[in-house]
Amino acid sequence: MTDTLAYALARFADRTSYDDLPTDVVDSVGVRVLDTLGIAVAATQLDTSAAAVAWAREEGGTPVASAVGVPENLSPALAAFVNGVLAHSLDFDDTHLPSVLHPSASVIPAALAAAQQHGANGRDLVRGIALGLEVCVRLGMAGFDPATRNSVFFEHGQHATSICGAMGGAVAAAVIAGADADRIVDTLGIAASMAAGIIEANRTGGTVKRLHCGWAAHAAVSAAGLARHGLTGPPTVLEGRFGFFQAWLHDAPRAEEITAGLGETWAAPSLFVKPYPANHFTHAAVDAAAALRARGLGPDDITHLELGVPAANLRTIGEPIEVKRAPETGYMAQFSGPYAVAVGLLGGGGLGASFDDYSDEKATSPERRSIMAKVDVVPNSTCDSIFPYQFPAILTATLQDGSTVVEEVLTTRGGPERPLSFDEVTAKFTANVGSLLDADTATQFAERCRALGELDDAGTLLAPLRTIVGR
């Protein structure tokens, strides 16, 4: 049975060499790796990161792979787990639209672990990441419903990022290990039984979402390893009666997204790099409020703020409104539309909002609470017409004299319409690593990512990031 969708993906992955990759795909992979690992370095300071590392150390295994901020080696699956947790914990990782996936945070950790395990070079690593991102995004797009302009995964409370990330990461790990098409099919079949993630924590709190990409990367490396040792999976894992589509999408997939333009159109260059360390739905709110500030308006000039967003975004950044107006932690503030308005109105660091702007102290500060109390988050028809190809926002400020000022932000910064340059991504990386890496190491690391395919040993890439200096 070789005419299945899994076999179509597997043959594509098996037959696509590094030399077949378009130049913009190769360049984009370097950007993704630089961005992802800079976020991982910054995340080493979190309590949840320490918990993930402690658990990984307890689990043991053959220590052949590196994790950011961990001086000793870990097993490949556990190194992938730690790096995936770090990459996604600050909600600063890249996004694909309209699938609303964060592909790199699962695929890159899985690929890096596999590269170390199997002695891969830079070309192998770039190829694996490019293929893994492609599979991840295509599965996410199979769950995108154009009629509702929303992800079917999301509607079912599922975290498409971790579910599709496990599958894409598994392909990356498998091809780096030298798997042929049959083994890649088995890897996909195994990974599908490991894929998981629900998103209730976005609404009401809890830090479990930070584990999702780590667990996806762990599943990816594990699935590739199990297939290598002879475990098999169903060739109809995607479209079968009890396969991936039925289980996750309840028999409502767009299967054509799996194969349409396969090998011709590539996902990696179209991923959106986040300029701000918060849920992507909030970014246009930061920009719109910053535009008010650029007009010379401050909190004391404004009596009310109405943040218009796509209706589909309300449950993430606007509901329950009493929670979103009073986040108890910096992490909860990352998912708050009212808090994003406060950040933009007051002015943030970095490229416009930095990690320091999402501290627990600032999230609960009286100044920011007073601004958030003025903010209503409402559905907006103009935003609905654009979402989810962009994450727009329209901010209306009512001033003390009763007049109103409107700022529209209809395209998302960091995407193809408003891209960040490699130098801007390098600036983001430098800001993220801060005092945790010395300046020379940060500069050298960025240049290695710019020429990732030239590495003789991809396993050496993480060496400078193993020992992190505390703040």
Short mmCIF file of C-alpha atoms in Angstrom, two decimals:
data_model
loop_
_atom_site.label_atom_id
_atom_site.label_comp_id
_atom_site.label_asym_id
_atom_site.label_seq_id
_atom_site.Cartn_x
_atom_site.Cartn_y
_atom_site.Cartn_z
CA MET A 1 0.00 0.00 0.00
CA THR A 2 2.22 2.79 -1.32
CA ASP A 3 -0.35 5.22 -2.74
CA THR A 4 -1.17 6.84 0.61
CA LEU A 5 -0.55 10.39 1.76
CA ALA A 6 2.15 9.24 4.17
CA TYR A 7 3.99 7.63 1.29
CA ALA A 8 3.66 10.82 -0.76
CA LEU A 9 5.34 12.75 2.03
CA ALA A 10 7.92 10.03 2.60
CA ARG A 11 8.92 9.83 -1.07
CA PHE A 12 9.19 13.62 -1.20
CA ALA A 13 11.44 13.64 1.87
CA ASP A 14 13.54 10.72 0.67
CA ARG A 15 14.11 12.16 -2.82
CA THR A 16 14.74 15.79 -1.90
CA SER A 17 18.45 16.48 -1.42
CA TYR A 18 20.10 19.54 0.03
CA ASP A 19 20.94 20.68 -3.49
CA ASP A 20 17.25 20.53 -4.40
CA LEU A 21 16.37 23.13 -1.77
CA PRO A 22 15.74 26.66 -3.10
CA THR A 23 18.16 29.30 -1.87
CA ASP A 24 15.49 31.16 0.08
CA VAL A 25 14.60 27.95 1.91
CA VAL A 26 18.23 27.35 2.91
CA ASP A 27 18.62 30.96 4.04
CA SER A 28 15.35 30.81 5.95
CA VAL A 29 16.39 27.70 7.88
CA GLY A 30 19.42 29.60 9.19
CA VAL A 31 17.14 32.41 10.36
CA ARG A 32 14.82 29.89 12.07
CA VAL A 33 17.68 28.22 13.92
CA LEU A 34 19.15 31.55 15.08
CA ASP A 35 15.76 32.82 16.23
CA THR A 36 14.73 29.58 17.95
CA LEU A 37 17.98 29.11 19.86
CA GLY A 38 18.12 32.73 21.00
CA ILE A 39 14.68 32.28 22.53
CA ALA A 40 15.86 29.04 24.14
CA VAL A 41 18.80 30.81 25.78
CA ALA A 42 16.52 33.47 27.23
CA ALA A 43 14.14 30.81 28.53
CA THR A 44 16.84 29.10 30.60
CA GLN A 45 16.03 31.50 33.43
CA LEU A 46 12.47 30.26 33.90
CA ASP A 47 11.43 28.00 36.76
CA THR A 48 9.61 25.79 34.28
CA SER A 49 12.84 25.36 32.32
CA ALA A 50 14.64 24.27 35.47
CA ALA A 51 11.86 21.75 36.08
CA ALA A 52 12.18 20.37 32.54
CA VAL A 53 15.95 20.01 32.91
CA ALA A 54 15.61 18.34 36.32
CA TRP A 55 13.16 15.81 34.93
CA ALA A 56 15.37 15.12 31.91
CA ARG A 57 18.36 14.48 34.16
CA GLU A 58 16.31 12.01 36.21
CA GLU A 59 15.31 10.07 33.10
CA GLY A 60 18.86 9.20 32.05
CA GLY A 61 19.60 7.47 28.74
CA THR A 62 22.64 7.46 26.46
CA PRO A 63 24.17 10.96 26.74
CA VAL A 64 25.08 12.00 23.20
CA ALA A 65 23.11 15.21 22.57
CA SER A 66 23.21 18.80 23.85
CA ALA A 67 20.55 20.98 25.40
CA VAL A 68 20.77 24.74 25.78
CA GLY A 69 22.00 25.67 29.24
CA VAL A 70 22.83 22.07 30.23
CA PRO A 71 26.60 21.47 30.51
CA GLU A 72 26.39 17.67 30.30
CA ASN A 73 24.97 15.63 27.44
CA LEU A 74 21.53 14.07 27.56
CA SER A 75 19.89 11.34 25.52
CA PRO A 76 18.71 12.56 22.10
CA ALA A 77 15.01 12.45 22.99
CA LEU A 78 15.56 14.27 26.27
CA ALA A 79 17.82 16.90 24.71
CA ALA A 80 15.11 17.49 22.13
CA PHE A 81 12.56 17.74 24.95
CA VAL A 82 14.54 20.36 26.86
CA ASN A 83 15.29 22.44 23.77
CA GLY A 84 11.67 22.26 22.67
CA VAL A 85 10.44 23.39 26.07
CA LEU A 86 12.87 26.30 26.03
CA ALA A 87 12.05 27.28 22.45
CA HIS A 88 8.30 27.60 23.09
CA SER A 89 8.18 28.74 26.72
CA LEU A 90 8.35 32.47 26.07
CA ASP A 91 5.82 32.52 23.21
CA PHE A 92 8.43 34.27 21.09
CA ASP A 93 8.76 31.54 18.45
CA ASP A 94 7.82 31.82 14.78
CA THR A 95 4.32 31.35 13.36
CA HIS A 96 2.83 30.05 10.13
CA LEU A 97 -0.36 31.64 8.83
CA PRO A 98 -3.13 30.81 8.27
CA SER A 99 -2.57 27.49 10.06
CA VAL A 100 -1.55 29.36 13.25
CA LEU A 101 1.29 26.92 13.92
CA HIS A 102 4.63 27.53 15.63
CA PRO A 103 6.63 25.01 13.59
CA SER A 104 10.27 25.66 14.47
CA ALA A 105 10.00 25.08 18.22
CA SER A 106 9.34 21.36 17.71
CA VAL A 107 11.09 20.62 14.42
CA ILE A 108 14.43 22.31 15.12
CA PRO A 109 15.03 20.68 18.55
CA ALA A 110 14.22 17.26 17.06
CA ALA A 111 16.54 17.87 14.11
CA LEU A 112 19.41 19.12 16.29
CA ALA A 113 19.20 16.07 18.55
CA ALA A 114 19.12 13.71 15.57
CA ALA A 115 22.05 15.52 13.98
CA GLN A 116 24.16 14.99 17.09
CA GLN A 117 23.05 11.39 17.47
CA HIS A 118 23.95 10.49 13.89
CA GLY A 119 26.97 12.72 13.23
CA ALA A 120 25.24 14.84 10.59
CA ASN A 121 26.79 17.82 8.84
CA GLY A 122 25.24 21.22 8.24
CA ARG A 123 23.73 20.24 4.91
CA ASP A 124 22.01 17.26 6.53
CA LEU A 125 20.68 19.48 9.30
CA VAL A 126 19.33 22.15 6.94
CA ARG A 127 17.69 19.50 4.75
CA GLY A 128 16.07 17.80 7.74
CA ILE A 129 14.72 21.06 9.15
CA ALA A 130 13.36 22.23 5.79
CA LEU A 131 11.55 18.93 5.23
CA GLY A 132 10.26 18.77 8.78
CA LEU A 133 8.88 22.31 8.63
CA GLU A 134 7.19 21.49 5.34
CA VAL A 135 5.43 18.40 6.72
CA CYS A 136 4.42 20.22 9.89
CA VAL A 137 2.85 23.12 8.00
CA ARG A 138 1.07 20.93 5.44
CA LEU A 139 -0.57 18.93 8.22
CA GLY A 140 -1.58 22.16 9.92
CA MET A 141 -3.07 23.45 6.69
CA ALA A 142 -5.06 20.23 6.30
CA GLY A 143 -6.81 21.33 9.48
CA PHE A 144 -7.47 24.90 8.33
CA ASP A 145 -11.10 25.60 7.41
CA PRO A 146 -11.40 28.44 4.85
CA ALA A 147 -15.13 28.74 5.49
CA THR A 148 -14.71 29.59 9.16
CA ARG A 149 -11.21 31.04 8.68
CA ASN A 150 -10.06 29.01 11.63
CA SER A 151 -8.11 25.92 12.56
CA VAL A 152 -10.23 22.84 13.16
CA PHE A 153 -7.58 21.73 15.65
CA PHE A 154 -8.11 24.95 17.59
CA GLU A 155 -11.89 24.61 17.57
CA HIS A 156 -11.50 21.20 19.22
CA GLY A 157 -9.23 22.57 21.94
CA GLN A 158 -6.17 20.94 20.38
CA HIS A 159 -2.73 22.50 20.15
CA ALA A 160 -1.97 22.08 16.45
CA THR A 161 1.60 23.26 17.05
CA SER A 162 2.53 20.29 19.18
CA ILE A 163 0.43 17.77 17.28
CA CYS A 164 1.73 18.69 13.82
CA GLY A 165 5.16 19.49 15.28
CA ALA A 166 5.58 15.91 16.45
CA MET A 167 4.91 14.71 12.90
CA GLY A 168 7.16 17.25 11.20
CA GLY A 169 9.91 16.76 13.75
CA ALA A 170 9.70 13.01 13.22
CA VAL A 171 10.33 13.41 9.50
CA ALA A 172 13.27 15.72 10.23
CA ALA A 173 14.78 13.21 12.66
CA ALA A 174 14.18 10.30 10.31
CA VAL A 175 15.82 11.82 7.23
CA ILE A 176 18.81 13.02 9.26
CA ALA A 177 19.20 9.43 10.45
CA GLY A 178 19.22 8.26 6.81
CA ALA A 179 15.76 6.67 6.72
CA ASP A 180 14.34 5.56 3.39
CA ALA A 181 10.73 6.15 2.33
CA ASP A 182 9.40 3.01 4.04
CA ARG A 183 11.00 3.93 7.33
CA ILE A 184 9.78 7.50 7.09
CA VAL A 185 6.23 6.15 6.70
CA ASP A 186 6.72 4.04 9.80
CA THR A 187 8.08 7.05 11.65
CA LEU A 188 5.01 9.09 10.74
CA GLY A 189 2.77 6.24 11.80
CA ILE A 190 4.47 5.96 15.18
CA ALA A 191 4.62 9.71 15.79
CA ALA A 192 0.90 10.07 15.15
CA SER A 193 0.21 7.90 18.20
CA MET A 194 2.42 10.16 20.31
CA ALA A 195 1.16 13.56 19.12
CA ALA A 196 -0.77 15.50 21.75
CA GLY A 197 -1.64 18.88 23.26
CA ILE A 198 -4.68 20.78 24.55
CA ILE A 199 -4.82 24.55 24.96
CA GLU A 200 -7.05 25.26 27.96
CA ALA A 201 -4.07 26.81 29.74
CA ASN A 202 -4.26 29.72 27.28
CA ARG A 203 -7.58 30.70 28.80
CA THR A 204 -7.33 30.17 32.51
CA GLY A 205 -3.67 29.72 33.39
CA GLY A 206 -1.14 27.00 34.05
CA THR A 207 2.30 26.54 32.51
CA VAL A 208 1.80 23.14 30.87
CA LYS A 209 1.70 24.67 27.38
CA ARG A 210 5.42 25.35 27.77
CA LEU A 211 5.99 21.59 27.60
CA HIS A 212 4.09 21.05 24.36
CA CYS A 213 6.85 21.61 21.83
CA GLY A 214 9.34 19.79 24.02
CA TRP A 215 7.10 16.76 24.21
CA ALA A 216 6.52 16.95 20.45
CA ALA A 217 10.28 16.99 19.82
CA HIS A 218 10.73 14.12 22.28
CA ALA A 219 8.03 12.15 20.44
CA ALA A 220 9.65 12.95 17.09
CA VAL A 221 13.07 11.64 18.04
CA SER A 222 11.53 8.65 19.81
CA ALA A 223 9.37 7.76 16.81
CA ALA A 224 12.35 7.92 14.45
CA GLY A 225 14.36 5.74 16.81
CA LEU A 226 11.61 3.17 17.23
CA ALA A 227 11.15 2.92 13.47
CA ARG A 228 14.90 2.49 13.08
CA HIS A 229 14.73 -0.47 15.46
CA GLY A 230 11.89 -2.10 13.53
CA LEU A 231 8.62 -0.82 14.96
CA THR A 232 6.12 -0.13 12.19
CA GLY A 233 3.20 2.20 11.63
CA PRO A 234 0.12 2.14 9.39
CA PRO A 235 0.69 3.43 5.84
CA THR A 236 -2.79 4.99 5.99
CA VAL A 237 -1.90 6.88 9.17
CA LEU A 238 -3.25 10.17 7.76
CA GLU A 239 -6.38 9.41 5.74
CA GLY A 240 -7.33 6.01 7.18
CA ARG A 241 -10.70 5.33 8.84
CA PHE A 242 -9.08 5.66 12.25
CA GLY A 243 -6.13 7.78 11.19
CA PHE A 244 -4.78 11.23 12.00
CA PHE A 245 -7.48 13.17 10.14
CA GLN A 246 -10.35 11.31 11.74
CA ALA A 247 -8.84 11.40 15.21
CA TRP A 248 -7.84 15.06 15.28
CA LEU A 249 -9.97 16.74 12.63
CA HIS A 250 -13.08 14.56 12.98
CA ASP A 251 -13.10 13.66 9.31
CA ALA A 252 -13.04 17.29 8.13
CA PRO A 253 -9.55 17.62 6.60
CA ARG A 254 -8.38 19.27 3.41
CA ALA A 255 -6.23 16.36 2.30
CA GLU A 256 -5.18 18.21 -0.85
CA GLU A 257 -2.99 20.45 1.30
CA ILE A 258 -0.66 17.50 1.89
CA THR A 259 0.42 17.12 -1.73
CA ALA A 260 -0.52 20.33 -3.59
CA GLY A 261 2.68 21.91 -4.91
CA LEU A 262 4.82 19.50 -2.90
CA GLY A 263 8.45 20.23 -3.75
CA GLU A 264 7.50 23.44 -5.55
CA THR A 265 6.17 25.71 -2.81
CA TRP A 266 7.97 25.78 0.54
CA ALA A 267 6.75 26.82 3.98
CA ALA A 268 10.00 27.93 5.60
CA PRO A 269 10.34 31.34 3.91
CA SER A 270 6.74 32.26 4.72
CA LEU A 271 6.99 31.79 8.47
CA PHE A 272 6.39 34.91 10.56
CA VAL A 273 9.20 35.85 12.96
CA LYS A 274 7.82 37.34 16.15
CA PRO A 275 9.25 40.74 17.10
CA TYR A 276 7.51 40.64 20.51
CA PRO A 277 7.62 37.92 23.20
CA ALA A 278 3.88 37.28 23.46
CA ASN A 279 1.06 35.41 21.79
CA HIS A 280 1.03 36.41 18.15
CA PHE A 281 -2.62 37.51 18.31
CA THR A 282 -1.52 40.42 20.54
CA HIS A 283 1.20 41.88 18.31
CA ALA A 284 -0.95 44.23 16.25
CA ALA A 285 -2.37 45.60 19.51
CA VAL A 286 1.17 46.50 20.61
CA ASP A 287 1.77 48.25 17.28
CA ALA A 288 -1.56 50.08 17.33
CA ALA A 289 -1.01 51.37 20.87
CA ALA A 290 2.55 52.36 19.98
CA ALA A 291 1.09 54.39 17.11
CA LEU A 292 -1.11 56.23 19.62
CA ARG A 293 1.99 56.94 21.69
CA ALA A 294 3.75 58.23 18.56
CA ARG A 295 0.91 60.74 18.19
CA GLY A 296 1.81 62.06 21.64
CA LEU A 297 -1.05 60.38 23.47
CA GLY A 298 -0.54 58.85 26.90
CA PRO A 299 -2.70 56.95 29.38
CA ASP A 300 -3.93 60.15 31.07
CA ASP A 301 -5.26 61.46 27.74
CA ILE A 302 -7.48 58.41 27.20
CA THR A 303 -10.74 57.44 28.93
CA HIS A 304 -11.53 54.26 26.99
CA LEU A 305 -9.88 51.91 24.53
CA GLU A 306 -11.68 49.49 22.22
CA LEU A 307 -9.47 46.80 20.75
CA GLY A 308 -11.09 45.29 17.66
CA VAL A 309 -9.74 41.88 16.71
CA PRO A 310 -10.85 38.86 14.69
CA ALA A 311 -13.69 37.12 16.49
CA ALA A 312 -11.70 33.88 16.53
CA ASN A 313 -9.01 35.54 18.66
CA LEU A 314 -11.32 36.64 21.44
CA ARG A 315 -11.13 33.46 23.47
CA THR A 316 -7.33 33.64 23.54
CA ILE A 317 -6.65 37.34 24.19
CA GLY A 318 -9.98 38.78 25.34
CA GLU A 319 -11.86 36.18 27.34
CA PRO A 320 -12.60 36.00 30.18
CA ILE A 321 -12.16 39.77 30.09
CA GLU A 322 -11.79 40.05 33.87
CA VAL A 323 -8.79 37.68 33.64
CA LYS A 324 -7.30 39.43 30.62
CA ARG A 325 -7.53 42.83 32.33
CA ALA A 326 -5.78 41.56 35.45
CA PRO A 327 -3.14 38.95 34.57
CA GLU A 328 -1.53 37.54 37.69
CA THR A 329 1.78 36.66 36.01
CA GLY A 330 3.90 37.77 33.11
CA TYR A 331 3.04 34.52 31.37
CA MET A 332 -0.69 35.26 31.56
CA ALA A 333 0.04 38.77 30.28
CA GLN A 334 1.47 37.25 27.09
CA PHE A 335 -2.06 36.16 26.21
CA SER A 336 -3.83 39.40 27.11
CA GLY A 337 -5.03 41.95 24.56
CA PRO A 338 -5.47 44.65 27.22
CA TYR A 339 -1.92 44.07 28.43
CA ALA A 340 -0.58 44.36 24.86
CA VAL A 341 -2.24 47.76 24.62
CA ALA A 342 -0.55 48.80 27.85
CA VAL A 343 2.85 47.69 26.53
CA GLY A 344 2.47 49.66 23.31
CA LEU A 345 1.09 52.74 25.03
CA LEU A 346 3.91 52.87 27.58
CA GLY A 347 6.68 51.79 25.20
CA GLY A 348 8.74 48.62 25.41
CA GLY A 349 12.27 47.46 24.85
CA GLY A 350 13.93 45.44 22.09
CA LEU A 351 12.15 45.74 18.76
CA GLY A 352 9.16 47.30 20.54
CA ALA A 353 8.43 44.90 23.39
CA SER A 354 10.97 42.84 25.28
CA PHE A 355 10.96 40.08 27.89
CA ASP A 356 11.35 42.70 30.60
CA ASP A 357 7.97 44.09 29.59
CA TYR A 358 6.34 40.76 30.53
CA SER A 359 7.65 40.36 34.06
CA ASP A 360 5.34 39.35 36.89
CA GLU A 361 5.99 42.71 38.50
CA LYS A 362 4.91 44.71 35.47
CA ALA A 363 1.93 42.45 34.79
CA THR A 364 0.52 43.35 38.19
CA SER A 365 1.66 46.97 38.37
CA PRO A 366 -1.02 49.55 39.23
CA GLU A 367 -0.06 51.67 36.21
CA ARG A 368 -0.67 48.83 33.76
CA ARG A 369 -3.74 47.61 35.57
CA SER A 370 -5.26 51.10 35.25
CA ILE A 371 -4.68 51.05 31.49
CA MET A 372 -6.04 47.51 31.11
CA ALA A 373 -9.18 48.48 32.99
CA LYS A 374 -9.98 50.90 30.16
CA VAL A 375 -9.72 48.26 27.43
CA ASP A 376 -12.58 46.31 25.90
CA VAL A 377 -11.72 43.57 23.39
CA VAL A 378 -14.40 43.19 20.74
CA PRO A 379 -14.88 41.37 17.43
CA ASN A 380 -14.27 43.48 14.35
CA SER A 381 -15.59 42.67 10.87
CA THR A 382 -12.64 44.23 9.05
CA CYS A 383 -10.26 42.12 11.08
CA ASP A 384 -12.41 39.05 10.43
CA SER A 385 -12.06 39.59 6.68
CA ILE A 386 -8.25 39.50 6.95
CA PHE A 387 -7.74 36.80 9.60
CA PRO A 388 -6.05 34.31 9.69
CA TYR A 389 -3.78 35.36 6.85
CA GLN A 390 -2.77 38.22 9.11
CA PHE A 391 -3.44 38.93 12.80
CA PRO A 392 -4.84 42.48 12.54
CA ALA A 393 -6.15 44.87 15.16
CA ILE A 394 -8.04 48.16 15.11
CA LEU A 395 -7.63 50.26 18.25
CA THR A 396 -10.06 53.09 18.97
CA ALA A 397 -9.13 55.52 21.75
CA THR A 398 -11.70 57.83 23.31
CA LEU A 399 -9.98 60.93 24.62
CA GLN A 400 -10.78 63.15 27.60
CA ASP A 401 -12.56 65.67 25.33
CA GLY A 402 -14.81 62.96 23.90
CA SER A 403 -13.09 62.73 20.53
CA THR A 404 -11.79 59.46 19.15
CA VAL A 405 -8.56 58.39 17.48
CA VAL A 406 -8.31 55.17 15.46
CA GLU A 407 -5.19 53.20 14.63
CA GLU A 408 -5.42 50.27 12.20
CA VAL A 409 -2.70 47.62 11.99
CA LEU A 410 -3.79 45.21 9.27
CA THR A 411 -0.52 43.38 8.52
CA THR A 412 1.64 41.52 10.97
CA ARG A 413 5.18 42.69 11.52
CA GLY A 414 7.73 39.94 10.83
CA GLY A 415 5.69 38.32 8.05
CA PRO A 416 6.25 38.40 4.28
CA GLU A 417 4.55 41.82 3.96
CA ARG A 418 6.64 43.38 6.77
CA PRO A 419 9.63 41.07 7.12
CA LEU A 420 12.42 41.31 9.64
CA SER A 421 15.87 41.32 8.03
CA PHE A 422 18.60 38.88 9.09
CA ASP A 423 20.20 41.79 10.93
CA GLU A 424 16.93 42.49 12.80
CA VAL A 425 16.64 38.82 13.72
CA THR A 426 20.26 38.97 14.87
CA ALA A 427 19.35 42.00 16.99
CA LYS A 428 16.48 40.01 18.46
CA PHE A 429 18.87 37.12 19.16
CA THR A 430 21.39 39.46 20.80
CA ALA A 431 18.69 41.03 22.97
CA ASN A 432 17.38 37.60 23.94
CA VAL A 433 20.74 36.21 25.02
CA GLY A 434 21.62 39.49 26.78
CA SER A 435 24.20 38.91 29.49
CA LEU A 436 23.71 35.14 29.26
CA LEU A 437 26.28 34.94 26.44
CA ASP A 438 29.28 37.17 25.86
CA ALA A 439 29.04 39.48 22.86
CA ASP A 440 31.70 37.72 20.77
CA THR A 441 30.05 34.33 21.24
CA ALA A 442 26.67 35.77 20.23
CA THR A 443 28.12 37.37 17.10
CA GLN A 444 29.97 34.22 16.08
CA PHE A 445 26.91 32.08 16.65
CA ALA A 446 24.79 34.31 14.42
CA GLU A 447 27.34 34.05 11.63
CA ARG A 448 27.37 30.27 11.91
CA CYS A 449 23.61 30.25 11.50
CA ARG A 450 23.94 32.50 8.45
CA ALA A 451 26.07 29.77 6.83
CA LEU A 452 24.54 26.72 8.51
CA GLY A 453 24.98 24.42 5.54
CA GLU A 454 28.75 24.86 5.63
CA LEU A 455 29.20 23.16 9.01
CA ASP A 456 31.25 19.98 8.84
CA ASP A 457 29.73 18.73 12.09
CA ALA A 458 26.25 20.03 12.95
CA GLY A 459 26.69 18.65 16.45
CA THR A 460 29.12 21.43 17.27
CA LEU A 461 26.50 24.14 16.73
CA LEU A 462 25.09 23.97 20.26
CA ALA A 463 28.44 23.85 22.05
CA PRO A 464 28.60 27.61 22.82
CA LEU A 465 25.10 27.51 24.30
CA ARG A 466 25.61 24.69 26.80
CA THR A 467 26.95 26.90 29.58
CA ILE A 468 24.83 29.94 30.30
CA VAL A 469 25.87 32.68 32.69
CA GLY A 470 23.08 33.70 35.11
CA ARG A 471 21.71 37.20 35.04
#
